[in-house]
CSV table of C-alpha atoms and ligand atoms in Angstrom, one decimal:
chain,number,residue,atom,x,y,z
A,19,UNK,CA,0.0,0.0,0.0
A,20,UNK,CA,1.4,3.2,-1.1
A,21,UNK,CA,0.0,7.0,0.0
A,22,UNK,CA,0.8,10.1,-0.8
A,23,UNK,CA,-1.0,14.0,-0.5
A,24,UNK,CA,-0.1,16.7,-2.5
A,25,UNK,CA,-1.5,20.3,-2.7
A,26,UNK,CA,-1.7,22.5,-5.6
A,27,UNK,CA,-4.0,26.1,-7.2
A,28,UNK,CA,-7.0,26.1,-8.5
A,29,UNK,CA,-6.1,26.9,-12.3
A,30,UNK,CA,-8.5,30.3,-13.5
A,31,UNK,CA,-12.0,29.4,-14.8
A,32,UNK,CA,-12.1,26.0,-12.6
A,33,UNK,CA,-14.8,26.2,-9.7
A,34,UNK,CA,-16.9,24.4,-7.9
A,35,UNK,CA,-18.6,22.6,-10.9
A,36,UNK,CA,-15.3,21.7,-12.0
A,37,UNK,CA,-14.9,20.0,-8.4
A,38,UNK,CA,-18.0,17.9,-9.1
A,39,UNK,CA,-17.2,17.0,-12.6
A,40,UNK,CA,-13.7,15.6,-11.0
A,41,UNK,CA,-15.7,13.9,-8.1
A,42,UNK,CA,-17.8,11.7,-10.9
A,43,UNK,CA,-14.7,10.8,-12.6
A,44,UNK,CA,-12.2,10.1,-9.4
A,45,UNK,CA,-15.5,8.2,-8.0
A,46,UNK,CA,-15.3,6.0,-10.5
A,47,UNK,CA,-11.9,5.4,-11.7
A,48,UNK,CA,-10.5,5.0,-8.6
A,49,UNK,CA,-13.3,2.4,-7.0
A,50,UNK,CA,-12.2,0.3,-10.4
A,51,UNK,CA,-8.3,0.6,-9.7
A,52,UNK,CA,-8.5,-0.1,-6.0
A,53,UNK,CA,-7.6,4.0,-4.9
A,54,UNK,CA,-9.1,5.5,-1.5
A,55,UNK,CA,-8.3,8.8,-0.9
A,56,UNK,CA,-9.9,12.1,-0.1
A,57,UNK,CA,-9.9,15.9,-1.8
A,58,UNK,CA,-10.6,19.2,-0.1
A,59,UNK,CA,-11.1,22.3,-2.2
A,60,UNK,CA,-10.9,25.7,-0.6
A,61,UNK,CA,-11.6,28.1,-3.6
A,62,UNK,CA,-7.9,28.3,-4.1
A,63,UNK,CA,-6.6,25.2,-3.7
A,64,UNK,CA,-6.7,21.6,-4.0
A,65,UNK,CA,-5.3,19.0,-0.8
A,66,UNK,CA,-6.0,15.2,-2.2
A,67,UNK,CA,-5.1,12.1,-0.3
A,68,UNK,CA,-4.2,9.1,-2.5
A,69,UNK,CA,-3.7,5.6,-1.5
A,70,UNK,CA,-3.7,2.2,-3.6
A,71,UNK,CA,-1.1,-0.2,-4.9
A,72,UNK,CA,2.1,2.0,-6.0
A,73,UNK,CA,1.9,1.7,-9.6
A,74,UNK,CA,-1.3,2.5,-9.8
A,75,UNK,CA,-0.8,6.0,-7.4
A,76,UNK,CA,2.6,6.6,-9.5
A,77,UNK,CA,0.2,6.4,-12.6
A,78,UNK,CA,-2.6,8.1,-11.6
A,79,UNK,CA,-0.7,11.1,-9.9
A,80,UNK,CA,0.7,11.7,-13.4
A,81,UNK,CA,-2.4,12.0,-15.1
A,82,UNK,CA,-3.4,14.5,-12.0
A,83,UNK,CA,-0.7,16.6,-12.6
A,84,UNK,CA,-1.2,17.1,-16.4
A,85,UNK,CA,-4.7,18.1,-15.7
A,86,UNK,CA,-5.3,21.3,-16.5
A,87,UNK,CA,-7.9,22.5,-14.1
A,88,UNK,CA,-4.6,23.3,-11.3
A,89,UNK,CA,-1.6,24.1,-11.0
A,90,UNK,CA,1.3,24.0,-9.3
A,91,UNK,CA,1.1,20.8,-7.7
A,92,UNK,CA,3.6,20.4,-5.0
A,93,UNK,CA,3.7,16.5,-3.1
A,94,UNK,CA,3.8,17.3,0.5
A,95,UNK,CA,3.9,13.5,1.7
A,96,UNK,CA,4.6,9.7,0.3
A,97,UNK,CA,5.2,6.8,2.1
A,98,UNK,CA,4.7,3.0,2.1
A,99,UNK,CA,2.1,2.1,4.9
A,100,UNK,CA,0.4,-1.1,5.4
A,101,UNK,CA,-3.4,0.4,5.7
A,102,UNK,CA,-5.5,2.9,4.7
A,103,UNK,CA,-6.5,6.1,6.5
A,104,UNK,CA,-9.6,6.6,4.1
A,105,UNK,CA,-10.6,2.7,3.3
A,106,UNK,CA,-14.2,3.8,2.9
A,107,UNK,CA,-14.0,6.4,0.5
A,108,UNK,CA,-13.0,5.8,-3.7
A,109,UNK,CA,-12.6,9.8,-3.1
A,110,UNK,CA,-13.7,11.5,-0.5
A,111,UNK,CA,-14.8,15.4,-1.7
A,112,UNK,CA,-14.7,18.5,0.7
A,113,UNK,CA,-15.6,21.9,-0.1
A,114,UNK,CA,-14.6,24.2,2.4
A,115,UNK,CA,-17.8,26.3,2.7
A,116,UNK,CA,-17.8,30.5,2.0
A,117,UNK,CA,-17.4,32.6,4.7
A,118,UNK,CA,-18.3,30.1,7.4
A,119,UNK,CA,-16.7,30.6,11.0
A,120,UNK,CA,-16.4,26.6,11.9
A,121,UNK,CA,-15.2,25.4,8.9
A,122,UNK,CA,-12.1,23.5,9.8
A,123,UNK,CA,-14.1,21.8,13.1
A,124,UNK,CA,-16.6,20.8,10.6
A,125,UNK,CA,-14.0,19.2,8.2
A,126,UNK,CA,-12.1,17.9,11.2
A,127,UNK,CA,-15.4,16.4,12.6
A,128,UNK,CA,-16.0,14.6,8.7
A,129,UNK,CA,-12.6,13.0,8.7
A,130,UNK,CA,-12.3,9.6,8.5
A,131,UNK,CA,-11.4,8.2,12.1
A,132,UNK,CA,-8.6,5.7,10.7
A,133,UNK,CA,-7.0,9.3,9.7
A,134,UNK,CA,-3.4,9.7,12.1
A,135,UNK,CA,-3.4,12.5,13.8
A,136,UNK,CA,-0.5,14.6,11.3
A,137,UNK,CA,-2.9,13.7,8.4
A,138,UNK,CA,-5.4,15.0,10.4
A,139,UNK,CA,-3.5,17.8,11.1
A,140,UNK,CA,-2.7,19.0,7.3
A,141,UNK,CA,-6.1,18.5,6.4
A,142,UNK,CA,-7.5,20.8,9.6
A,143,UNK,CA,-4.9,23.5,8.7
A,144,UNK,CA,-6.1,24.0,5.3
A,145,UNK,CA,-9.7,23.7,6.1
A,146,UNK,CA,-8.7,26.7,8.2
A,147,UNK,CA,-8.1,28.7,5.3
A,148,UNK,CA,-11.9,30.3,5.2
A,149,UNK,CA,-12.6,32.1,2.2
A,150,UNK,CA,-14.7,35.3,2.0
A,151,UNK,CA,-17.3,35.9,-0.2
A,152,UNK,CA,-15.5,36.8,-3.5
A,153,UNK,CA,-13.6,33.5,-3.2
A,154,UNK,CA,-10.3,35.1,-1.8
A,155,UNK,CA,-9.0,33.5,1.7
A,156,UNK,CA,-8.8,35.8,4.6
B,205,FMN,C1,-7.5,18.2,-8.2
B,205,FMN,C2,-7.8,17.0,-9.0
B,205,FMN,C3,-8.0,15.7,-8.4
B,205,FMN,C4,-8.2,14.6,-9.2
B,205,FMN,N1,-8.4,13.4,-8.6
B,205,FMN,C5,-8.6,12.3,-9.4
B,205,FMN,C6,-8.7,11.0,-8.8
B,205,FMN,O1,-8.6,10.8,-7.6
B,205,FMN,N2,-9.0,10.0,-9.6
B,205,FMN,C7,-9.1,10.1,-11.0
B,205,FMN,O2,-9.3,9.1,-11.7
B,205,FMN,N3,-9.0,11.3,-11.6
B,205,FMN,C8,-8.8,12.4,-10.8
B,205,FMN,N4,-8.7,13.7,-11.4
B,205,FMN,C9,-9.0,13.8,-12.9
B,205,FMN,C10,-7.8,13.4,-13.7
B,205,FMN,O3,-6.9,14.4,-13.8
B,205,FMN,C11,-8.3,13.0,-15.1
B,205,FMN,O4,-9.0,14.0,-15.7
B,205,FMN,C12,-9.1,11.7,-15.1
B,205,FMN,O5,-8.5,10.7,-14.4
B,205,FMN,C13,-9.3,11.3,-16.6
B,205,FMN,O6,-10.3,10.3,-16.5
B,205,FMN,P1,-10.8,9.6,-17.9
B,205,FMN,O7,-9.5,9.0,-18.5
B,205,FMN,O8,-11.7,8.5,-17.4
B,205,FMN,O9,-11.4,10.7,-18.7
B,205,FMN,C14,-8.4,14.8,-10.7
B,205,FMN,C15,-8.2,16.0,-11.2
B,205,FMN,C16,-7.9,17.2,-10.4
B,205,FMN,C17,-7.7,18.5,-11.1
């Protein structure tokens, strides 16, 4: 079993419809090729969770990184681990809601319990990130 998390910018013109049109796809793809993971999406940026067999993560975070709908993708962790923190989940989506004091308990609250606490951790922090309402984070 093979993990990794990257984050990376929401390229111009993608939004929150591009996150559901990703959602479908990673839904499906990844329940076929064995992949668990989770994605949170701030309004600016993308944190994703991957985790599978290696060569399929290896493959699939290529494809990823070619897609045009973000940028800058920057791999924060990999590792080899023998079980997964998201087993339930082909891809678990989170939007971090507008404006919205609470947000990262909220997000914190919907993470998967088999998460360890740093993975917990990254995926608080940037849940922290609130946005106002023209998108930008405070
Ligand atoms: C932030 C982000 C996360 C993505 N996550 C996944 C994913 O977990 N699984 C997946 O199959 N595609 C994911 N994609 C989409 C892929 O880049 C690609 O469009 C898709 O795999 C192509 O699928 P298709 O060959 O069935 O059209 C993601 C794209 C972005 C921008």
């Amino acid at each position: 079993m093979y993990s990794l998390i990257y984050v990376s910018t929401v390229a111009d013109g993608a939004d929150e419809a591009s996150v559901d049109a990703i959602s479908k796809v990673a839904a499906k793809n990844n329940s076929l090729a064995g992949v668990t993971g989770m994605l949170a999406y701030n309004g600016q940026h993308f944190m994703q969770l991957l985790e599978g067999r290696r060569d399929v993560i290896d493959e699939l975070i290529e494809t990823i990184a070619r897609d045009t709908r973000h940028r800058d993708m920057a791999i924060i962790r990999r590792e080899d681990k023998t079980s997964r923190e998201c087993p339930d989940w082909s891809m678990r989506i989170f939007v971090v809601p507008r404006a919205k004091a609470g947000s990262a308990q909220e997000l914190t609250e919907s993470l998967p319990e088999e998460f360890r606490p740093e993975t917990k951790m990254l995926f608080t922090s940037f849940g922290s990130m609130v946005r106002d309402n023209s998108g930008e984070l405070e």
